[in-house]
Every structure is written in C-alpha cells, then in structure tokens.
Amino acid sequence: MISVLRTTWPLLLGILLLMVGNGMQGTLLGIRGGIEGIPTFQMSIVMAGYYGGFLLGSLTVPALIKNVGHVRVFAALGSLISAALVLYAVEPHWISWTVLRFLLGYCFCGVYVSAESWLNAGSTNENRGQALSLYMIVQLLGIVVAQALLNVGDPAGYLLFIIPSVLVSLAFTPILLSAQPAPQFETIKRMSFGDLYRASPLGCVGIFLMGGVLASLSGMSSVWGAVIGLSVAQISIFVAAIYAGGLVLQYPIGWISDRYDRRRLVLMLAAAGGVVSLVVVAMQPGTWGLIVAGAVMGGMANPIYALLLAYTNDYLDQSDMAAASAGLLFIYGLGSMGGPIITGWLMGMMGPDGYWVYMGVLLLALTVYAGWRSTQRRALTPEEQGSYAVISTTATTIAVEAVLDEAQSDNDASPDAPPPAADPRD
C-alpha cells in the first residue's frame, strides 16, 4: 500500500480536492436555491443538468482525448469547472444554473476519464487493485469532507462558491506537474443493448433503477433538506451520512457477496432501503432519525450499484468487459437524468415526502424484479463468481472496466477456482 501511495499520491491528492469541490457545489446549490426562493421542480431540473452533461461527456470526451491528448483536455475542462463554480453566485437563476450544472457534468466526466486513464496506465499488475481501491475511497472521502466545509461561510454569500473553485484549481497542480507521462488512449466499442440485456437482465434493469435512486439521493438531498427547514449544518451532516454509510458498508457487503448469491443480496439490500424510505414517510422521525435513515440508504444503495456491476461481470467474457461497462454506465446515466426531475415533481405533488417515496418505490421495484430473476436462472457458485470490487458511482468506464478486470483476474488466479461452468446462463 505504501508503494502504491508513493507513486500515485499526486493523482489521488488531485482527485481528493476535485471531489471536495464537486461535493460542495452539489449540496450548496440545493441550500442556495431555497434561499433564492427557486421552486422545487425548477431545482430538480438544475440538479438533473449535471447528469445530462455527464452522460454527454461519456459519449464524446473519449474521442476528444484521442484527438488532442489528455493534458490539453484535462487543463481545458479544469479551467471551465473553476470558472463555472464562481459563476453560480453571479447569476442565481434556475436556467443559468441548469446550464452551468450541465457544463460541470460534462467537464467532470472528462476530468475523471483522464485521471482514471493515468491511474490505470501508471499501475502495475501487482498493485492495480490497490490503486483502484484507493481511488474509489478517495472519491467518497472527498465528498464527505466537502460537507464539513459548507459550515465555514454563509450560503447566501460568495465565499462558499469561491472555495470549491479554488480547490478545483489547486487539484490540477499535483497532477499536471507529476512526471508520469500521459497514457495512450483508445475509444471503447460499445456492446449492443440487446446483447447486454441477454447477458444480464437484472444488471440492465437494476442499473437503470439505481441511477434514479442514487441521482435523487445525491442530487436532491440538499433541496429536500432546505424544503423541510433543516439548517446548513444539519443538511451537511445528512449528506455526509449518506456517503459515509456507503463507504463503511461497501467492504462487509462485498465480503458477503463473494460467498453468496448476488441476486439475493441485491434483493435484501433493496428491500431494506425501500422499507427505510417508507418508514421515514410513515413515522416522520426527527433530525437524528433522518440522519440515520440517510446513512442506511447510502449504505444500501452504493453497494447495490457495485453488486449489479459485479453480477453482470460474472456472465461476461473478459474481452467484453469494456464494451459492457460502457453500456451499463449509459443505462445508469439515463436513469440518473430522470431521478431528480421525477423526485422534484413528486415533491411538488405530495410535499417533501416525495423524496423518500420515489426512492422507496424504485428500491421495492428492484426487490420484486430481483426476486423474479432468481427463479429464471440458476445461481452461480462462489467459485464461478468474480471478486467484488468497490466502485464509486462517479467512476467512468475506464475505472469500472479496470476494476472488474482486476476482480475477475483475482478470481481466475485463485488455486481453488474450478474451470468455468459450461453455460452459466442456463
């Protein structure tokens, strides 16, 4: 681990600062939107803009990098991010915010693709797994740290918009000044959605549903908190609890998933998250009850995302991983775009409870579908499954493909691993 840190610390430090900046702006906008009196539905469009930009970036940024190179794309998109973060406070209107959020989503996607390419290329076969795990941990840790910084200034002023802009600008210094050369970059050919669905129906449907859940959980939490009258400190603790829950429970759930039918585990986690959502609506707990509920929701939702990717990977040839991961992340992006908008519409129709109802319905729908799929295909044995890998929801195709490839390689290298089943899809 020390040797990994010695070679990757500039990149990891840069990613940490980037995630702090990104985590601050997402929560801050929801709080500032309430101060400015922007209606909930318009704020949901603002929040959805990020996921639309991220989806477009996943389709176009790889070709851009291939044409002009990592360094130019990295520096150009970083400059745009820094400028956009300051412009939020200049024009607090939902239309301009939507445009800026879309731009940020596009730019952050490009930055992540570049950073993940550097990390993947700079790692060896012996330390790639550790490097990627550190990368995922740093991403989640950065978002948690970001919530604490929301309490150092007035959300109605300019300071809280300037801080993430400065952090993002500083993030590029250790990365661009590191001696590591930019890697060769190749665009990824996509697998058809038909082939992807035939390989893993649960993976496709589940990733789409979790896109809605996770986008609502990350994009609309501060909007919901502002609507019900939580203070800045309470909102920041609530959002931090969501990501802390996901970070803490990734590893024990991953350990279980390597020894248990992943469909059943997806079913149980989704059911638990759905029940928590409906209990919150029914019981209307106080602030600390809501924070606990947020931690549980984050602890259930984030591992489900990684479980679905690992489950789909179990039914793929190693040569198909890159194409499949690109398709899955596109499906996730489609679900993410609709999550905040539908949540905002429901909150307008039924009040703040719409935030919990939307996530609860999607998670219970996933519970039912996972239960049905368990009757349609035999369960793989633990020996036939690849290893679970921690995957952040902000990771792009580069990291997802590398992490899944590493997980499958670890399983294939196990001395106890039997030959693959003749046809595990029967």
Tab-separated table of C-alpha atoms in Angstrom:
chain	number	residue	atom	x	y	z
A	1	MET	CA	0.000	0.000	0.000
A	2	ILE	CA	2.857	2.399	0.827
A	3	SER	CA	4.455	1.764	-2.555
A	4	VAL	CA	1.148	2.499	-4.263
A	5	LEU	CA	0.796	5.799	-2.401
A	6	ARG	CA	4.367	6.732	-3.265
A	7	THR	CA	3.663	6.551	-6.988
A	8	THR	CA	0.028	7.697	-7.128
A	9	TRP	CA	-0.207	10.395	-4.419
A	10	PRO	CA	-0.234	13.362	-6.851
A	11	LEU	CA	-3.194	11.919	-8.706
A	12	LEU	CA	-5.022	10.843	-5.540
A	13	LEU	CA	-4.476	14.248	-3.917
A	14	GLY	CA	-5.807	15.955	-7.021
A	15	ILE	CA	-8.868	13.696	-7.101
A	16	LEU	CA	-9.499	14.350	-3.396
A	17	LEU	CA	-9.515	18.124	-3.991
A	18	LEU	CA	-11.721	17.703	-7.066
A	19	MET	CA	-14.251	15.646	-5.134
A	20	VAL	CA	-14.302	18.158	-2.284
A	21	GLY	CA	-15.085	20.902	-4.796
A	22	ASN	CA	-17.704	18.833	-6.587
A	23	GLY	CA	-19.294	17.675	-3.342
A	24	MET	CA	-19.562	21.231	-2.055
A	25	GLN	CA	-21.257	22.651	-5.140
A	26	GLY	CA	-23.892	19.919	-5.310
A	27	THR	CA	-25.085	20.408	-1.733
A	28	LEU	CA	-24.606	24.176	-1.757
A	29	LEU	CA	-26.881	24.693	-4.750
A	30	GLY	CA	-29.781	22.971	-3.025
A	31	ILE	CA	-29.359	25.227	0.028
A	32	ARG	CA	-28.869	28.399	-2.000
A	33	GLY	CA	-31.861	27.539	-4.187
A	34	GLY	CA	-34.062	27.596	-1.088
A	35	ILE	CA	-32.629	30.956	-0.047
A	36	GLU	CA	-33.291	32.385	-3.514
A	37	GLY	CA	-36.857	31.046	-3.479
A	38	ILE	CA	-36.403	28.825	-6.547
A	39	PRO	CA	-39.302	26.321	-6.708
A	40	THR	CA	-38.561	22.663	-6.038
A	41	PHE	CA	-39.343	21.437	-9.547
A	42	GLN	CA	-37.031	24.009	-11.145
A	43	MET	CA	-34.301	22.978	-8.711
A	44	SER	CA	-34.812	19.358	-9.751
A	45	ILE	CA	-34.112	20.384	-13.363
A	46	VAL	CA	-30.969	22.158	-12.172
A	47	MET	CA	-29.783	19.020	-10.422
A	48	ALA	CA	-30.612	16.802	-13.403
A	49	GLY	CA	-28.457	19.008	-15.617
A	50	TYR	CA	-25.273	17.540	-14.115
A	51	TYR	CA	-26.246	14.001	-15.078
A	52	GLY	CA	-27.181	15.084	-18.589
A	53	GLY	CA	-23.762	16.673	-19.023
A	54	PHE	CA	-22.029	13.628	-17.555
A	55	LEU	CA	-23.892	11.357	-19.970
A	56	LEU	CA	-22.937	13.501	-22.964
A	57	GLY	CA	-19.351	13.596	-21.730
A	58	SER	CA	-19.183	9.806	-21.541
A	59	LEU	CA	-20.128	9.673	-25.230
A	60	THR	CA	-17.902	12.448	-26.596
A	61	VAL	CA	-14.941	13.048	-24.280
A	62	PRO	CA	-13.039	9.840	-25.224
A	63	ALA	CA	-12.885	10.954	-28.873
A	64	LEU	CA	-11.833	14.441	-27.760
A	65	ILE	CA	-8.982	13.000	-25.683
A	66	LYS	CA	-7.895	10.804	-28.554
A	67	ASN	CA	-7.744	13.818	-30.892
A	68	VAL	CA	-5.984	16.429	-28.722
A	69	GLY	CA	-4.498	14.464	-25.820
A	70	HIS	CA	-5.033	14.019	-22.081
A	71	VAL	CA	-3.160	17.074	-20.875
A	72	ARG	CA	-4.992	19.594	-23.064
A	73	VAL	CA	-8.423	18.141	-22.305
A	74	PHE	CA	-7.603	17.895	-18.601
A	75	ALA	CA	-6.415	21.506	-18.359
A	76	ALA	CA	-9.186	22.961	-20.531
A	77	LEU	CA	-12.026	21.204	-18.722
A	78	GLY	CA	-10.487	22.026	-15.337
A	79	SER	CA	-10.438	25.724	-16.201
A	80	LEU	CA	-14.104	25.572	-17.213
A	81	ILE	CA	-15.024	23.868	-13.925
A	82	SER	CA	-13.261	26.514	-11.861
A	83	ALA	CA	-14.971	29.335	-13.758
A	84	ALA	CA	-18.424	27.741	-13.617
A	85	LEU	CA	-18.259	27.301	-9.846
A	86	VAL	CA	-17.791	31.041	-9.361
A	87	LEU	CA	-20.490	31.964	-11.884
A	88	TYR	CA	-23.178	30.210	-9.810
A	89	ALA	CA	-23.209	33.098	-7.354
A	90	VAL	CA	-23.163	35.764	-10.087
A	91	GLU	CA	-26.484	34.744	-11.633
A	92	PRO	CA	-28.664	32.771	-9.141
A	93	HIS	CA	-31.368	31.755	-11.625
A	94	TRP	CA	-32.504	28.205	-12.299
A	95	ILE	CA	-31.953	28.401	-16.069
A	96	SER	CA	-28.377	29.659	-15.803
A	97	TRP	CA	-27.717	27.155	-13.015
A	98	THR	CA	-29.002	24.318	-15.213
A	99	VAL	CA	-26.621	25.339	-17.992
A	100	LEU	CA	-23.722	25.519	-15.536
A	101	ARG	CA	-24.607	22.169	-13.969
A	102	PHE	CA	-24.732	20.599	-17.431
A	103	LEU	CA	-21.314	22.091	-18.193
A	104	LEU	CA	-19.912	20.829	-14.895
A	105	GLY	CA	-21.238	17.324	-15.517
A	106	TYR	CA	-19.576	17.263	-18.922
A	107	CYS	CA	-16.286	18.647	-17.616
A	108	PHE	CA	-16.093	16.397	-14.560
A	109	CYS	CA	-16.712	13.375	-16.776
A	110	GLY	CA	-13.755	14.373	-18.942
A	111	VAL	CA	-11.555	15.001	-15.923
A	112	TYR	CA	-12.435	11.610	-14.418
A	113	VAL	CA	-11.752	9.798	-17.697
A	114	SER	CA	-8.334	11.452	-17.954
A	115	ALA	CA	-7.431	10.801	-14.311
A	116	GLU	CA	-8.549	7.184	-14.427
A	117	SER	CA	-6.565	6.584	-17.598
A	118	TRP	CA	-3.451	7.954	-15.906
A	119	LEU	CA	-4.012	5.842	-12.801
A	120	ASN	CA	-4.691	2.663	-14.769
A	121	ALA	CA	-1.688	3.142	-17.065
A	122	GLY	CA	0.631	4.053	-14.194
A	123	SER	CA	-0.230	0.945	-12.166
A	124	THR	CA	1.339	-2.488	-12.495
A	125	ASN	CA	-0.478	-5.822	-12.495
A	126	GLU	CA	0.691	-6.287	-8.910
A	127	ASN	CA	-0.664	-3.009	-7.483
A	128	ARG	CA	-3.523	-2.060	-9.828
A	129	GLY	CA	-6.180	-3.439	-7.494
A	130	GLN	CA	-4.860	-1.438	-4.529
A	131	ALA	CA	-4.518	1.719	-6.619
A	132	LEU	CA	-8.082	1.496	-7.895
A	133	SER	CA	-9.451	0.771	-4.421
A	134	LEU	CA	-7.644	3.840	-3.065
A	135	TYR	CA	-9.062	5.898	-5.918
A	136	MET	CA	-12.626	4.867	-5.068
A	137	ILE	CA	-12.113	5.506	-1.350
A	138	VAL	CA	-10.640	8.955	-2.036
A	139	GLN	CA	-13.660	9.861	-4.174
A	140	LEU	CA	-16.142	9.042	-1.425
A	141	LEU	CA	-13.951	10.584	1.269
A	142	GLY	CA	-13.722	13.839	-0.693
A	143	ILE	CA	-17.494	14.195	-0.827
A	144	VAL	CA	-17.774	13.560	2.931
A	145	VAL	CA	-15.093	16.171	3.690
A	146	ALA	CA	-16.866	18.646	1.408
A	147	GLN	CA	-19.923	18.701	3.647
A	148	ALA	CA	-17.893	19.992	6.604
A	149	LEU	CA	-16.651	22.958	4.562
A	150	LEU	CA	-20.229	24.109	3.976
A	151	ASN	CA	-20.270	25.384	7.542
A	152	VAL	CA	-17.389	27.861	7.170
A	153	GLY	CA	-19.395	30.561	5.380
A	154	ASP	CA	-22.832	31.966	4.629
A	155	PRO	CA	-24.574	30.073	1.772
A	156	ALA	CA	-26.237	33.358	0.782
A	157	GLY	CA	-22.831	34.919	0.053
A	158	TYR	CA	-19.918	34.268	-2.294
A	159	LEU	CA	-17.310	32.538	-0.117
A	160	LEU	CA	-18.768	29.038	-0.366
A	161	PHE	CA	-18.706	29.277	-4.151
A	162	ILE	CA	-15.147	30.572	-4.212
A	163	ILE	CA	-13.764	27.766	-2.011
A	164	PRO	CA	-14.634	24.894	-4.394
A	165	SER	CA	-13.393	26.949	-7.347
A	166	VAL	CA	-10.018	27.402	-5.636
A	167	LEU	CA	-9.858	23.741	-4.588
A	168	VAL	CA	-10.551	22.580	-8.144
A	169	SER	CA	-7.865	24.919	-9.497
A	170	LEU	CA	-5.372	23.581	-6.950
A	171	ALA	CA	-6.344	19.987	-7.751
A	172	PHE	CA	-4.702	20.130	-11.158
A	173	THR	CA	-1.329	21.297	-9.853
A	174	PRO	CA	-0.041	17.973	-8.408
A	175	ILE	CA	-1.475	16.028	-11.346
A	176	LEU	CA	-0.111	18.142	-14.174
A	177	LEU	CA	3.277	18.619	-12.512
A	178	SER	CA	3.810	14.925	-11.881
A	179	ALA	CA	6.413	13.260	-14.042
A	180	GLN	CA	4.103	10.473	-15.151
A	181	PRO	CA	3.556	10.576	-18.930
A	182	ALA	CA	0.077	10.657	-20.404
A	183	PRO	CA	-1.091	7.183	-21.447
A	184	GLN	CA	-2.185	6.019	-24.850
A	185	PHE	CA	-5.944	6.236	-25.157
A	186	GLU	CA	-8.305	4.124	-27.214
A	187	THR	CA	-12.040	4.627	-27.550
A	188	ILE	CA	-14.201	1.755	-26.341
A	189	LYS	CA	-16.523	-0.071	-28.693
A	190	ARG	CA	-19.976	-0.495	-27.195
A	191	MET	CA	-21.932	-3.706	-26.830
A	192	SER	CA	-25.475	-3.618	-28.188
A	193	PHE	CA	-28.128	-3.153	-25.532
A	194	GLY	CA	-29.805	-6.346	-26.730
A	195	ASP	CA	-26.660	-8.398	-26.132
A	196	LEU	CA	-26.104	-6.677	-22.808
A	197	TYR	CA	-29.652	-7.396	-21.662
A	198	ARG	CA	-29.405	-11.026	-22.741
A	199	ALA	CA	-26.189	-11.378	-20.739
A	200	SER	CA	-27.753	-9.891	-17.591
A	201	PRO	CA	-31.380	-8.690	-17.485
A	202	LEU	CA	-31.049	-7.909	-13.773
A	203	GLY	CA	-27.884	-5.912	-14.375
A	204	CYS	CA	-29.547	-3.702	-17.005
A	205	VAL	CA	-32.847	-3.135	-15.195
A	206	GLY	CA	-31.179	-2.789	-11.810
A	207	ILE	CA	-28.595	-0.263	-13.006
A	208	PHE	CA	-31.351	1.850	-14.590
A	209	LEU	CA	-33.399	1.855	-11.373
A	210	MET	CA	-30.354	2.571	-9.221
A	211	GLY	CA	-29.491	5.506	-11.485
A	212	GLY	CA	-32.762	7.085	-10.396
A	213	VAL	CA	-32.221	6.238	-6.731
A	214	LEU	CA	-28.629	7.429	-6.500
A	215	ALA	CA	-29.210	10.618	-8.520
A	216	SER	CA	-32.106	11.508	-6.256
A	217	LEU	CA	-30.094	10.627	-3.162
A	218	SER	CA	-27.066	12.696	-4.181
A	219	GLY	CA	-28.739	15.430	-6.221
A	220	MET	CA	-31.904	16.197	-4.298
A	221	SER	CA	-30.909	15.658	-0.672
A	222	SER	CA	-29.951	19.284	-0.047
A	223	VAL	CA	-33.063	20.504	-1.901
A	224	TRP	CA	-35.229	18.270	0.269
A	225	GLY	CA	-33.394	19.405	3.413
A	226	ALA	CA	-33.940	23.067	2.549
A	227	VAL	CA	-37.648	22.433	1.900
A	228	ILE	CA	-38.239	20.854	5.330
A	229	GLY	CA	-36.277	23.611	7.071
A	230	LEU	CA	-33.053	21.855	8.086
A	231	SER	CA	-30.131	24.128	8.936
A	232	VAL	CA	-26.956	24.190	6.856
A	233	ALA	CA	-25.178	22.107	9.497
A	234	GLN	CA	-27.985	19.534	9.562
A	235	ILE	CA	-28.080	19.261	5.771
A	236	SER	CA	-24.316	18.836	5.598
A	237	ILE	CA	-24.419	16.085	8.243
A	238	PHE	CA	-27.279	14.340	6.433
A	239	VAL	CA	-25.454	14.345	3.080
A	240	ALA	CA	-22.181	13.271	4.714
A	241	ALA	CA	-24.028	10.390	6.405
A	242	ILE	CA	-25.247	9.138	3.017
A	243	TYR	CA	-21.728	8.822	1.636
A	244	ALA	CA	-20.198	7.661	4.911
A	245	GLY	CA	-22.756	4.858	5.060
A	246	GLY	CA	-21.837	3.802	1.544
A	247	LEU	CA	-18.124	3.890	2.328
A	248	VAL	CA	-18.390	1.900	5.564
A	249	LEU	CA	-20.708	-0.843	4.275
A	250	GLN	CA	-19.015	-1.437	0.898
A	251	TYR	CA	-16.445	-3.841	2.306
A	252	PRO	CA	-18.590	-6.077	4.557
A	253	ILE	CA	-21.238	-6.330	1.854
A	254	GLY	CA	-18.537	-7.090	-0.697
A	255	TRP	CA	-17.169	-9.851	1.552
A	256	ILE	CA	-20.625	-11.400	1.798
A	257	SER	CA	-21.226	-11.100	-1.956
A	258	ASP	CA	-18.152	-13.222	-2.732
A	259	ARG	CA	-19.739	-16.046	-0.729
A	260	TYR	CA	-23.436	-15.673	-1.507
A	261	ASP	CA	-25.866	-15.437	-4.430
A	262	ARG	CA	-25.571	-11.799	-5.518
A	263	ARG	CA	-29.168	-11.642	-6.727
A	264	ARG	CA	-30.446	-12.492	-3.260
A	265	LEU	CA	-28.112	-9.939	-1.732
A	266	VAL	CA	-29.359	-7.254	-4.147
A	267	LEU	CA	-32.913	-8.246	-3.207
A	268	MET	CA	-32.275	-7.949	0.535
A	269	LEU	CA	-30.425	-4.631	0.312
A	270	ALA	CA	-33.054	-3.116	-1.985
A	271	ALA	CA	-35.830	-4.336	0.287
A	272	ALA	CA	-34.082	-2.848	3.325
A	273	GLY	CA	-33.653	0.503	1.586
A	274	GLY	CA	-37.255	0.508	0.399
A	275	VAL	CA	-38.565	-0.255	3.884
A	276	VAL	CA	-36.415	2.520	5.397
A	277	SER	CA	-37.851	5.020	2.909
A	278	LEU	CA	-41.441	4.085	3.686
A	279	VAL	CA	-40.793	4.033	7.460
A	280	VAL	CA	-39.495	7.607	7.254
A	281	VAL	CA	-42.683	8.664	5.470
A	282	ALA	CA	-44.883	6.869	7.982
A	283	MET	CA	-43.092	7.862	11.210
A	284	GLN	CA	-41.694	11.329	10.331
A	285	PRO	CA	-38.616	10.982	12.601
A	286	GLY	CA	-36.646	13.908	13.970
A	287	THR	CA	-33.361	15.225	12.631
A	288	TRP	CA	-31.157	12.487	14.016
A	289	GLY	CA	-33.587	9.827	12.853
A	290	LEU	CA	-33.385	11.293	9.367
A	291	ILE	CA	-29.586	11.275	9.502
A	292	VAL	CA	-29.586	7.600	10.488
A	293	ALA	CA	-32.029	6.889	7.660
A	294	GLY	CA	-29.718	8.709	5.233
A	295	ALA	CA	-26.740	6.635	6.378
A	296	VAL	CA	-28.717	3.411	5.932
A	297	MET	CA	-29.929	4.465	2.484
A	298	GLY	CA	-26.387	5.307	1.404
A	299	GLY	CA	-25.134	2.077	2.924
A	300	MET	CA	-27.668	0.071	0.937
A	301	ALA	CA	-27.715	1.978	-2.384
A	302	ASN	CA	-23.997	2.388	-3.080
A	303	PRO	CA	-23.126	-1.306	-2.619
A	304	ILE	CA	-26.133	-2.337	-4.760
A	305	TYR	CA	-24.633	-0.360	-7.635
A	306	ALA	CA	-21.296	-2.180	-7.289
A	307	LEU	CA	-23.069	-5.519	-6.818
A	308	LEU	CA	-25.013	-5.127	-10.060
A	309	LEU	CA	-21.830	-4.350	-11.975
A	310	ALA	CA	-20.072	-7.349	-10.420
A	311	TYR	CA	-23.078	-9.593	-11.095
A	312	THR	CA	-23.184	-8.603	-14.770
A	313	ASN	CA	-19.440	-9.126	-14.999
A	314	ASP	CA	-19.914	-12.726	-13.847
A	315	TYR	CA	-21.718	-13.513	-17.120
A	316	LEU	CA	-19.263	-11.827	-19.491
A	317	ASP	CA	-16.120	-12.901	-21.248
A	318	GLN	CA	-13.123	-10.814	-20.264
A	319	SER	CA	-12.941	-9.383	-23.782
A	320	ASP	CA	-16.474	-7.970	-23.425
A	321	MET	CA	-15.945	-6.083	-20.147
A	322	ALA	CA	-15.015	-2.722	-21.617
A	323	ALA	CA	-17.951	-2.669	-24.038
A	324	ALA	CA	-20.372	-3.905	-21.382
A	325	SER	CA	-19.253	-1.353	-18.793
A	326	ALA	CA	-19.776	1.439	-21.329
A	327	GLY	CA	-23.308	0.202	-21.993
A	328	LEU	CA	-24.146	-0.176	-18.319
A	329	LEU	CA	-22.922	3.312	-17.491
A	330	PHE	CA	-25.002	4.717	-20.346
A	331	ILE	CA	-28.086	2.989	-18.914
A	332	TYR	CA	-27.178	4.330	-15.481
A	333	GLY	CA	-26.897	7.827	-16.966
A	334	LEU	CA	-30.381	7.612	-18.467
A	335	GLY	CA	-31.820	6.621	-15.098
A	336	SER	CA	-29.850	9.375	-13.359
A	337	MET	CA	-31.220	12.119	-15.600
A	338	GLY	CA	-34.791	11.282	-14.658
A	339	GLY	CA	-34.178	10.796	-10.932
A	340	PRO	CA	-34.031	14.430	-9.759
A	341	ILE	CA	-36.802	15.574	-12.134
A	342	ILE	CA	-39.288	12.912	-11.033
A	343	THR	CA	-38.352	13.493	-7.397
A	344	GLY	CA	-38.959	17.236	-7.801
A	345	TRP	CA	-42.306	16.593	-9.472
A	346	LEU	CA	-43.385	14.249	-6.669
A	347	MET	CA	-42.286	16.747	-4.021
A	348	GLY	CA	-44.412	19.359	-5.763
A	349	MET	CA	-47.399	16.978	-5.793
A	350	MET	CA	-47.184	15.455	-2.319
A	351	GLY	CA	-44.682	17.573	-0.391
A	352	PRO	CA	-41.218	16.655	0.925
A	353	ASP	CA	-42.230	13.006	1.396
A	354	GLY	CA	-41.999	12.642	-2.377
A	355	TYR	CA	-38.219	12.459	-1.959
A	356	TRP	CA	-38.496	9.266	0.095
A	357	VAL	CA	-41.462	7.813	-1.782
A	358	TYR	CA	-39.641	7.931	-5.121
A	359	MET	CA	-36.569	6.115	-3.819
A	360	GLY	CA	-38.699	3.648	-1.890
A	361	VAL	CA	-40.788	2.719	-4.921
A	362	LEU	CA	-37.721	2.183	-7.123
A	363	LEU	CA	-35.976	0.057	-4.500
A	364	LEU	CA	-39.067	-2.076	-3.920
A	365	ALA	CA	-39.450	-2.480	-7.695
A	366	LEU	CA	-35.860	-3.722	-7.816
A	367	THR	CA	-36.661	-6.093	-4.937
A	368	VAL	CA	-39.523	-7.659	-6.889
A	369	TYR	CA	-37.542	-7.889	-10.118
A	370	ALA	CA	-34.501	-9.418	-8.416
A	371	GLY	CA	-36.770	-11.964	-6.748
A	372	TRP	CA	-38.319	-12.896	-10.095
A	373	ARG	CA	-34.930	-13.159	-11.814
A	374	SER	CA	-33.811	-15.545	-9.055
A	375	THR	CA	-36.362	-18.005	-10.414
A	376	GLN	CA	-35.208	-17.676	-14.023
A	377	ARG	CA	-31.514	-18.575	-13.836
A	378	ARG	CA	-29.536	-20.842	-11.583
A	379	ALA	CA	-27.304	-19.197	-9.020
A	380	LEU	CA	-23.572	-19.209	-9.683
A	381	THR	CA	-21.398	-20.835	-7.069
A	382	PRO	CA	-18.945	-18.568	-5.213
A	383	GLU	CA	-16.135	-20.176	-7.228
A	384	GLU	CA	-17.790	-19.168	-10.507
A	385	GLN	CA	-18.228	-15.549	-9.443
A	386	GLY	CA	-15.635	-12.841	-9.880
A	387	SER	CA	-14.486	-10.943	-6.819
A	388	TYR	CA	-16.486	-7.956	-5.594
A	389	ALA	CA	-14.887	-4.577	-6.234
A	390	VAL	CA	-15.563	-1.202	-4.629
A	391	ILE	CA	-16.896	1.065	-7.389
A	392	SER	CA	-17.904	4.686	-6.909
A	393	THR	CA	-20.940	5.984	-8.768
A	394	THR	CA	-18.743	8.752	-10.198
A	395	ALA	CA	-16.303	6.275	-11.776
A	396	THR	CA	-16.242	6.253	-15.573
A	397	THR	CA	-15.829	3.361	-17.998
A	398	ILE	CA	-12.032	3.408	-17.649
A	399	ALA	CA	-12.070	2.670	-13.925
A	400	VAL	CA	-15.085	0.356	-13.996
A	401	GLU	CA	-13.578	-1.839	-16.716
A	402	ALA	CA	-10.197	-1.916	-14.972
A	403	VAL	CA	-11.717	-2.743	-11.578
A	404	LEU	CA	-13.889	-5.533	-12.972
A	405	ASP	CA	-10.989	-6.937	-14.974
A	406	GLU	CA	-8.847	-6.950	-11.835
A	407	ALA	CA	-11.607	-8.649	-9.847
A	408	GLN	CA	-12.029	-11.368	-12.458
A	409	SER	CA	-8.264	-11.869	-12.717
A	410	ASP	CA	-8.035	-12.313	-8.944
A	411	ASN	CA	-10.708	-14.992	-9.081
A	412	ASP	CA	-9.119	-16.786	-12.056
A	413	ALA	CA	-5.757	-16.806	-10.271
A	414	SER	CA	-7.199	-18.478	-7.169
A	415	PRO	CA	-5.777	-22.009	-6.791
A	416	ASP	CA	-9.186	-23.245	-5.654
A	417	ALA	CA	-11.069	-21.841	-8.632
A	418	PRO	CA	-12.624	-24.609	-10.749
A	419	PRO	CA	-12.974	-24.479	-14.535
A	420	PRO	CA	-15.832	-22.220	-15.653
A	421	ALA	CA	-19.263	-23.764	-15.970
A	422	ALA	CA	-20.187	-24.956	-19.453
A	423	ASP	CA	-23.062	-22.480	-19.691
A	424	PRO	CA	-23.776	-20.459	-16.535
A	425	ARG	CA	-26.721	-18.704	-18.209
A	426	ASP	CA	-28.932	-21.807	-18.224
